[in-house]
PDB file of C-alpha atoms in Angstrom:
ATOM      1  CA  UNK A   1      59.388  96.104  94.109  1.00  0.00           C
ATOM      2  CA  UNK A   2      58.108  98.506  91.440  1.00  0.00           C
ATOM      3  CA  UNK A   3      57.194  96.722  88.252  1.00  0.00           C
ATOM      4  CA  UNK A   4      58.933  97.923  85.132  1.00  0.00           C
ATOM      5  CA  UNK A   5      56.666 100.030  82.906  1.00  0.00           C
ATOM      6  CA  UNK A   6      55.606  98.257  79.777  1.00  0.00           C
ATOM      7  CA  UNK A   7      56.811  99.554  76.435  1.00  0.00           C
ATOM      8  CA  UNK A   8      53.208  99.940  75.315  1.00  0.00           C
ATOM      9  CA  UNK A   9      52.672 102.592  77.992  1.00  0.00           C
ATOM     10  CA  UNK A  10      55.191 105.028  76.538  1.00  0.00           C
ATOM     11  CA  UNK A  11      54.056 107.911  74.382  1.00  0.00           C
ATOM     12  CA  UNK A  12      56.734 109.496  72.229  1.00  0.00           C
ATOM     13  CA  UNK A  13      56.011 112.871  70.691  1.00  0.00           C
ATOM     14  CA  UNK A  14      57.749 113.837  67.468  1.00  0.00           C
ATOM     15  CA  UNK A  15      56.232 117.229  66.616  1.00  0.00           C
ATOM     16  CA  UNK A  16      56.491 118.336  62.996  1.00  0.00           C
ATOM     17  CA  UNK A  17      55.522 121.899  62.134  1.00  0.00           C
ATOM     18  CA  UNK A  18      54.306 122.370  58.557  1.00  0.00           C
ATOM     19  CA  UNK A  19      54.071 126.007  57.467  1.00  0.00           C
ATOM     20  CA  UNK A  20      52.189 126.246  54.169  1.00  0.00           C
ATOM     21  CA  UNK A  21      53.975 129.376  52.907  1.00  0.00           C
ATOM     22  CA  UNK A  22      57.440 128.167  53.910  1.00  0.00           C
ATOM     23  CA  UNK A  23      56.947 124.777  52.260  1.00  0.00           C
ATOM     24  CA  UNK A  24      55.560 126.398  49.110  1.00  0.00           C
ATOM     25  CA  UNK A  25      58.530 128.785  48.888  1.00  0.00           C
ATOM     26  CA  UNK A  26      61.037 125.959  49.316  1.00  0.00           C
ATOM     27  CA  UNK A  27      59.269 123.741  46.812  1.00  0.00           C
ATOM     28  CA  UNK A  28      59.182 126.606  44.326  1.00  0.00           C
ATOM     29  CA  UNK A  29      62.915 127.142  44.823  1.00  0.00           C
ATOM     30  CA  UNK A  30      63.435 123.429  44.083  1.00  0.00           C
ATOM     31  CA  UNK A  31      61.280 123.737  40.954  1.00  0.00           C
ATOM     32  CA  UNK A  32      63.328 126.690  39.691  1.00  0.00           C
ATOM     33  CA  UNK A  33      66.601 124.825  40.319  1.00  0.00           C
ATOM     34  CA  UNK A  34      65.331 121.689  38.551  1.00  0.00           C
ATOM     35  CA  UNK A  35      64.043 123.783  35.639  1.00  0.00           C
ATOM     36  CA  UNK A  36      67.406 125.509  35.216  1.00  0.00           C
ATOM     37  CA  UNK A  37      69.203 122.150  35.411  1.00  0.00           C
ATOM     38  CA  UNK A  38      66.734 120.748  32.890  1.00  0.00           C
ATOM     39  CA  UNK A  39      67.295 123.714  30.556  1.00  0.00           C
ATOM     40  CA  UNK A  40      71.055 123.130  30.759  1.00  0.00           C
ATOM     41  CA  UNK A  41      70.600 119.421  30.012  1.00  0.00           C
ATOM     42  CA  UNK A  42      68.434 120.376  27.009  1.00  0.00           C
ATOM     43  CA  UNK A  43      71.266 122.621  25.802  1.00  0.00           C
ATOM     44  CA  UNK A  44      73.685 119.665  26.055  1.00  0.00           C
ATOM     45  CA  UNK A  45      71.218 117.573  24.013  1.00  0.00           C
ATOM     46  CA  UNK A  46      70.935 120.381  21.434  1.00  0.00           C
ATOM     47  CA  UNK A  47      74.724 120.630  21.082  1.00  0.00           C
ATOM     48  CA  UNK A  48      74.998 116.822  20.874  1.00  0.00           C
ATOM     49  CA  UNK A  49      76.965 116.503  24.116  1.00  0.00           C
ATOM     50  CA  UNK A  50      80.045 118.625  23.497  1.00  0.00           C
ATOM     51  CA  UNK A  51      81.958 117.024  26.388  1.00  0.00           C
ATOM     52  CA  UNK A  52      81.671 113.588  28.133  1.00  0.00           C
ATOM     53  CA  UNK A  53      80.106 114.717  31.422  1.00  0.00           C
ATOM     54  CA  UNK A  54      77.308 116.495  29.545  1.00  0.00           C
ATOM     55  CA  UNK A  55      75.641 113.191  28.660  1.00  0.00           C
ATOM     56  CA  UNK A  56      75.728 112.098  32.294  1.00  0.00           C
ATOM     57  CA  UNK A  57      74.248 115.444  33.334  1.00  0.00           C
ATOM     58  CA  UNK A  58      71.529 115.123  30.672  1.00  0.00           C
ATOM     59  CA  UNK A  59      70.441 111.681  31.872  1.00  0.00           C
ATOM     60  CA  UNK A  60      70.361 112.896  35.472  1.00  0.00           C
ATOM     61  CA  UNK A  61      68.436 116.169  34.982  1.00  0.00           C
ATOM     62  CA  UNK A  62      66.644 115.953  31.628  1.00  0.00           C
ATOM     63  CA  UNK A  63      63.011 117.035  31.837  1.00  0.00           C
ATOM     64  CA  UNK A  64      62.163 114.754  28.915  1.00  0.00           C
ATOM     65  CA  UNK A  65      63.469 111.521  30.448  1.00  0.00           C
ATOM     66  CA  UNK A  66      62.127 109.176  33.128  1.00  0.00           C
ATOM     67  CA  UNK A  67      63.636 107.714  36.311  1.00  0.00           C
ATOM     68  CA  UNK A  68      65.858 110.708  37.029  1.00  0.00           C
ATOM     69  CA  UNK A  69      65.888 113.522  39.603  1.00  0.00           C
ATOM     70  CA  UNK A  70      63.107 115.752  38.118  1.00  0.00           C
ATOM     71  CA  UNK A  71      60.843 112.738  37.567  1.00  0.00           C
ATOM     72  CA  UNK A  72      61.332 111.461  41.105  1.00  0.00           C
ATOM     73  CA  UNK A  73      60.810 114.952  42.516  1.00  0.00           C
ATOM     74  CA  UNK A  74      57.461 115.221  40.725  1.00  0.00           C
ATOM     75  CA  UNK A  75      56.489 111.712  41.846  1.00  0.00           C
ATOM     76  CA  UNK A  76      57.242 112.415  45.501  1.00  0.00           C
ATOM     77  CA  UNK A  77      55.564 115.838  45.436  1.00  0.00           C
ATOM     78  CA  UNK A  78      52.393 114.218  44.046  1.00  0.00           C
ATOM     79  CA  UNK A  79      52.668 111.533  46.716  1.00  0.00           C
ATOM     80  CA  UNK A  80      52.926 114.280  49.360  1.00  0.00           C
ATOM     81  CA  UNK A  81      49.703 115.780  47.973  1.00  0.00           C
ATOM     82  CA  UNK A  82      48.032 112.378  48.254  1.00  0.00           C
ATOM     83  CA  UNK A  83      49.140 112.207  51.897  1.00  0.00           C
ATOM     84  CA  UNK A  84      47.566 115.609  52.594  1.00  0.00           C
ATOM     85  CA  UNK A  85      44.389 114.479  50.824  1.00  0.00           C
ATOM     86  CA  UNK A  86      44.362 111.347  52.990  1.00  0.00           C
ATOM     87  CA  UNK A  87      44.551 113.520  56.110  1.00  0.00           C
ATOM     88  CA  UNK A  88      41.668 115.691  54.872  1.00  0.00           C
ATOM     89  CA  UNK A  89      39.672 112.551  54.028  1.00  0.00           C
ATOM     90  CA  UNK A  90      40.161 111.266  57.585  1.00  0.00           C
ATOM     91  CA  UNK A  91      38.722 114.528  58.926  1.00  0.00           C
ATOM     92  CA  UNK A  92      35.868 114.704  56.412  1.00  0.00           C
ATOM     93  CA  UNK A  93      34.285 111.321  57.195  1.00  0.00           C
ATOM     94  CA  UNK A  94      30.919 112.973  57.956  1.00  0.00           C
ATOM     95  CA  UNK A  95      31.090 115.427  55.053  1.00  0.00           C
ATOM     96  CA  UNK A  96      28.705 114.915  52.125  1.00  0.00           C
ATOM     97  CA  UNK A  97      31.675 115.190  49.753  1.00  0.00           C
ATOM     98  CA  UNK A  98      33.702 112.561  51.619  1.00  0.00           C
ATOM     99  CA  UNK A  99      33.708 110.245  48.576  1.00  0.00           C
ATOM    100  CA  UNK A 100      35.061 113.080  46.385  1.00  0.00           C
ATOM    101  CA  UNK A 101      37.981 113.667  48.763  1.00  0.00           C
ATOM    102  CA  UNK A 102      38.665 109.935  48.925  1.00  0.00           C
ATOM    103  CA  UNK A 103      38.619 109.602  45.128  1.00  0.00           C
ATOM    104  CA  UNK A 104      40.906 112.610  44.815  1.00  0.00           C
ATOM    105  CA  UNK A 105      43.345 110.882  47.172  1.00  0.00           C
ATOM    106  CA  UNK A 106      43.432 107.771  44.955  1.00  0.00           C
ATOM    107  CA  UNK A 107      43.825 109.916  41.835  1.00  0.00           C
ATOM    108  CA  UNK A 108      46.958 111.521  43.243  1.00  0.00           C
ATOM    109  CA  UNK A 109      48.387 108.173  44.305  1.00  0.00           C
ATOM    110  CA  UNK A 110      47.975 107.066  40.681  1.00  0.00           C
ATOM    111  CA  UNK A 111      49.472 110.317  39.346  1.00  0.00           C
ATOM    112  CA  UNK A 112      52.484 109.794  41.595  1.00  0.00           C
ATOM    113  CA  UNK A 113      52.999 106.239  40.327  1.00  0.00           C
ATOM    114  CA  UNK A 114      52.453 107.369  36.741  1.00  0.00           C
ATOM    115  CA  UNK A 115      55.055 110.124  37.142  1.00  0.00           C
ATOM    116  CA  UNK A 116      57.539 107.554  38.416  1.00  0.00           C
ATOM    117  CA  UNK A 117      56.807 104.747  35.947  1.00  0.00           C
ATOM    118  CA  UNK A 118      55.062 106.510  32.990  1.00  0.00           C
ATOM    119  CA  UNK A 119      52.010 104.261  32.710  1.00  0.00           C
ATOM    120  CA  UNK A 120      50.406 106.771  30.334  1.00  0.00           C
ATOM    121  CA  UNK A 121      53.029 106.000  27.692  1.00  0.00           C
ATOM    122  CA  UNK A 122      51.298 102.649  27.147  1.00  0.00           C
ATOM    123  CA  UNK A 123      48.630 104.714  25.372  1.00  0.00           C
ATOM    124  CA  UNK A 124      51.151 106.111  22.879  1.00  0.00           C
ATOM    125  CA  UNK A 125      50.354 103.962  19.821  1.00  0.00           C
ATOM    126  CA  UNK A 126      52.112 105.167  16.638  1.00  0.00           C
ATOM    127  CA  UNK A 127      50.083 102.799  14.438  1.00  0.00           C
ATOM    128  CA  UNK A 128      46.841 104.479  15.582  1.00  0.00           C
ATOM    129  CA  UNK A 129      48.267 107.916  14.852  1.00  0.00           C
ATOM    130  CA  UNK A 130      49.366 106.851  11.387  1.00  0.00           C
ATOM    131  CA  UNK A 131      46.240 104.912  10.439  1.00  0.00           C
ATOM    132  CA  UNK A 132      43.914 107.762  11.497  1.00  0.00           C
ATOM    133  CA  UNK A 133      46.249 110.426  10.081  1.00  0.00           C
ATOM    134  CA  UNK A 134      45.889 112.443  13.276  1.00  0.00           C
ATOM    135  CA  UNK A 135      46.812 116.105  13.595  1.00  0.00           C
ATOM    136  CA  UNK A 136      50.345 116.667  14.993  1.00  0.00           C
ATOM    137  CA  UNK A 137      48.822 117.944  18.274  1.00  0.00           C
ATOM    138  CA  UNK A 138      47.907 114.293  18.904  1.00  0.00           C
ATOM    139  CA  UNK A 139      51.477 113.100  18.273  1.00  0.00           C
ATOM    140  CA  UNK A 140      51.376 111.689  21.817  1.00  0.00           C
ATOM    141  CA  UNK A 141      48.158 109.711  21.396  1.00  0.00           C
ATOM    142  CA  UNK A 142      47.606 109.455  25.156  1.00  0.00           C
ATOM    143  CA  UNK A 143      46.400 113.099  25.155  1.00  0.00           C
ATOM    144  CA  UNK A 144      43.106 111.983  23.526  1.00  0.00           C
ATOM    145  CA  UNK A 145      41.908 109.778  26.428  1.00  0.00           C
ATOM    146  CA  UNK A 146      43.681 112.209  28.775  1.00  0.00           C
ATOM    147  CA  UNK A 147      41.574 115.146  27.548  1.00  0.00           C
ATOM    148  CA  UNK A 148      38.401 113.070  27.860  1.00  0.00           C
ATOM    149  CA  UNK A 149      39.243 112.102  31.456  1.00  0.00           C
ATOM    150  CA  UNK A 150      39.974 115.741  32.359  1.00  0.00           C
ATOM    151  CA  UNK A 151      36.576 116.736  30.968  1.00  0.00           C
ATOM    152  CA  UNK A 152      34.796 113.976  32.918  1.00  0.00           C
ATOM    153  CA  UNK A 153      36.671 114.922  36.081  1.00  0.00           C
ATOM    154  CA  UNK A 154      35.793 118.617  35.717  1.00  0.00           C
ATOM    155  CA  UNK A 155      32.103 117.777  35.208  1.00  0.00           C
ATOM    156  CA  UNK A 156      31.915 115.407  38.192  1.00  0.00           C
ATOM    157  CA  UNK A 157      33.822 117.710  40.543  1.00  0.00           C
ATOM    158  CA  UNK A 158      32.071 121.001  39.684  1.00  0.00           C
ATOM    159  CA  UNK A 159      29.676 120.929  42.659  1.00  0.00           C
ATOM    160  CA  UNK A 160      32.479 119.784  44.956  1.00  0.00           C
ATOM    161  CA  UNK A 161      34.646 122.685  43.781  1.00  0.00           C
ATOM    162  CA  UNK A 162      31.840 125.227  44.256  1.00  0.00           C
ATOM    163  CA  UNK A 163      31.327 123.927  47.810  1.00  0.00           C
ATOM    164  CA  UNK A 164      34.904 124.774  48.821  1.00  0.00           C
ATOM    165  CA  UNK A 165      35.821 127.999  50.654  1.00  0.00           C
ATOM    166  CA  UNK A 166      36.649 130.890  48.308  1.00  0.00           C
ATOM    167  CA  UNK A 167      40.422 130.863  48.894  1.00  0.00           C
ATOM    168  CA  UNK A 168      40.682 127.092  48.473  1.00  0.00           C
ATOM    169  CA  UNK A 169      38.438 127.172  45.403  1.00  0.00           C
ATOM    170  CA  UNK A 170      40.572 129.903  43.835  1.00  0.00           C
ATOM    171  CA  UNK A 171      43.862 128.084  44.550  1.00  0.00           C
ATOM    172  CA  UNK A 172      42.500 124.735  43.324  1.00  0.00           C
ATOM    173  CA  UNK A 173      41.465 126.371  40.052  1.00  0.00           C
ATOM    174  CA  UNK A 174      44.850 128.024  39.507  1.00  0.00           C
ATOM    175  CA  UNK A 175      46.682 124.789  40.351  1.00  0.00           C
ATOM    176  CA  UNK A 176      44.488 122.782  37.956  1.00  0.00           C
ATOM    177  CA  UNK A 177      44.856 125.280  35.094  1.00  0.00           C
ATOM    178  CA  UNK A 178      48.642 125.495  35.481  1.00  0.00           C
ATOM    179  CA  UNK A 179      49.102 121.726  35.887  1.00  0.00           C
ATOM    180  CA  UNK A 180      46.824 120.721  33.002  1.00  0.00           C
ATOM    181  CA  UNK A 181      48.354 123.451  30.794  1.00  0.00           C
ATOM    182  CA  UNK A 182      51.694 121.733  31.315  1.00  0.00           C
ATOM    183  CA  UNK A 183      50.785 118.053  31.258  1.00  0.00           C
ATOM    184  CA  UNK A 184      48.146 118.160  28.544  1.00  0.00           C
ATOM    185  CA  UNK A 185      48.298 121.552  26.825  1.00  0.00           C
ATOM    186  CA  UNK A 186      52.059 121.758  26.286  1.00  0.00           C
ATOM    187  CA  UNK A 187      52.169 118.057  25.382  1.00  0.00           C
ATOM    188  CA  UNK A 188      49.839 118.845  22.480  1.00  0.00           C
ATOM    189  CA  UNK A 189      51.822 121.951  21.561  1.00  0.00           C
ATOM    190  CA  UNK A 190      54.933 119.776  21.699  1.00  0.00           C
ATOM    191  CA  UNK A 191      53.514 117.606  18.909  1.00  0.00           C
ATOM    192  CA  UNK A 192      53.274 120.656  16.652  1.00  0.00           C
ATOM    193  CA  UNK A 193      56.785 121.762  17.584  1.00  0.00           C
ATOM    194  CA  UNK A 194      58.201 118.320  16.752  1.00  0.00           C
ATOM    195  CA  UNK A 195      56.471 118.486  13.380  1.00  0.00           C
ATOM    196  CA  UNK A 196      57.810 121.959  12.539  1.00  0.00           C
ATOM    197  CA  UNK A 197      61.222 122.019  14.239  1.00  0.00           C
ATOM    198  CA  UNK A 198      62.136 118.363  14.857  1.00  0.00           C
ATOM    199  CA  UNK A 199      62.733 116.544  18.140  1.00  0.00           C
ATOM    200  CA  UNK A 200      66.157 118.138  18.589  1.00  0.00           C
ATOM    201  CA  UNK A 201      65.048 121.634  17.610  1.00  0.00           C
ATOM    202  CA  UNK A 202      65.727 124.498  20.012  1.00  0.00           C
ATOM    203  CA  UNK A 203      62.082 125.620  20.051  1.00  0.00           C
ATOM    204  CA  UNK A 204      60.961 122.044  20.781  1.00  0.00           C
ATOM    205  CA  UNK A 205      63.370 121.802  23.712  1.00  0.00           C
ATOM    206  CA  UNK A 206      62.157 125.133  25.089  1.00  0.00           C
ATOM    207  CA  UNK A 207      58.605 123.780  24.877  1.00  0.00           C
ATOM    208  CA  UNK A 208      59.628 120.740  26.948  1.00  0.00           C
ATOM    209  CA  UNK A 209      61.190 122.969  29.631  1.00  0.00           C
ATOM    210  CA  UNK A 210      58.040 125.128  29.785  1.00  0.00           C
ATOM    211  CA  UNK A 211      55.862 122.009  29.987  1.00  0.00           C
ATOM    212  CA  UNK A 212      57.684 120.573  32.981  1.00  0.00           C
ATOM    213  CA  UNK A 213      57.939 123.954  34.721  1.00  0.00           C
ATOM    214  CA  UNK A 214      54.162 124.416  34.498  1.00  0.00           C
ATOM    215  CA  UNK A 215      53.551 120.880  35.726  1.00  0.00           C
ATOM    216  CA  UNK A 216      55.820 121.229  38.766  1.00  0.00           C
ATOM    217  CA  UNK A 217      54.505 124.720  39.548  1.00  0.00           C
ATOM    218  CA  UNK A 218      50.924 123.455  39.458  1.00  0.00           C
ATOM    219  CA  UNK A 219      51.820 120.808  42.038  1.00  0.00           C
ATOM    220  CA  UNK A 220      53.403 123.449  44.303  1.00  0.00           C
ATOM    221  CA  UNK A 221      50.260 125.610  44.154  1.00  0.00           C
ATOM    222  CA  UNK A 222      48.066 122.596  44.937  1.00  0.00           C
ATOM    223  CA  UNK A 223      50.326 121.591  47.837  1.00  0.00           C
ATOM    224  CA  UNK A 224      50.016 125.094  49.303  1.00  0.00           C
ATOM    225  CA  UNK A 225      46.234 125.016  48.815  1.00  0.00           C
ATOM    226  CA  UNK A 226      45.931 121.676  50.617  1.00  0.00           C
ATOM    227  CA  UNK A 227      48.145 122.737  53.521  1.00  0.00           C
ATOM    228  CA  UNK A 228      46.265 126.020  53.942  1.00  0.00           C
ATOM    229  CA  UNK A 229      42.902 124.231  53.819  1.00  0.00           C
ATOM    230  CA  UNK A 230      44.065 121.538  56.244  1.00  0.00           C
ATOM    231  CA  UNK A 231      45.235 124.215  58.696  1.00  0.00           C
ATOM    232  CA  UNK A 232      41.740 125.721  58.599  1.00  0.00           C
ATOM    233  CA  UNK A 233      40.291 122.348  59.639  1.00  0.00           C
ATOM    234  CA  UNK A 234      42.777 121.383  62.359  1.00  0.00           C
ATOM    235  CA  UNK A 235      45.623 123.196  64.103  1.00  0.00           C
ATOM    236  CA  UNK A 236      47.295 119.865  64.832  1.00  0.00           C
ATOM    237  CA  UNK A 237      46.983 116.232  63.790  1.00  0.00           C
ATOM    238  CA  UNK A 238      47.810 113.142  65.835  1.00  0.00           C
ATOM    239  CA  UNK A 239      49.276 110.208  63.949  1.00  0.00           C
ATOM    240  CA  UNK A 240      49.572 106.936  65.854  1.00  0.00           C
ATOM    241  CA  UNK A 241      51.991 104.228  64.774  1.00  0.00           C
ATOM    242  CA  UNK A 242      51.529 100.741  66.241  1.00  0.00           C
ATOM    243  CA  UNK A 243      54.523  98.408  66.212  1.00  0.00           C
ATOM    244  CA  UNK A 244      54.358  94.677  66.957  1.00  0.00           C
ATOM    245  CA  UNK A 245      56.536  91.654  66.325  1.00  0.00           C
ATOM    246  CA  UNK A 246      53.781  89.718  64.531  1.00  0.00           C
TER     247      UNK A 246
END
């Protein structure tokens, strides 16, 4: 009598095709839709919620609030980048810049968590701003340590960046410039706008929309860069999942 084949002997293939350009286009379409929804929510905030549903819409799509659709989108897109970096790290175990890839993976895991739970806001200390009489560009005091960390990162990763292929190097640079311009640059500009036009001013709200658009666009460019680079390393990846009762 033929013995029944053990479950452990079965191999199940679930092929997933990731096209870098297609994913980038779809992510960019999502960014545009979220930006438009965020701009509309900013308009509702500016008009002080002219009808009841406008407040609900604002809380759901505001680009200046946490734990809503745009915030979760950014968190998951950063987490997707960390997953791609993990895959590259697994391939680059013998590479001299293996530790740089691994650190970059952990950085993006943190950025994803920070986008979801806003850890950086713990560094917003009004008493420090007032006691030091800081310039309005430092209204969000977290930008001071943030700028220092960006500088340290750029210095430590310069050789790593120069080692990358030209296309990847070019895309990484564009992604970094766009992302940092949004997260750090526009955050500092936002402090000046709050000072001159107030938190509910139209120009201030436009600045917030631009900030988040740049941030999300930077992530899309980086996602495309990682997918394109990963495709140059491997045409396919095998992911094994082991399941046991204990």
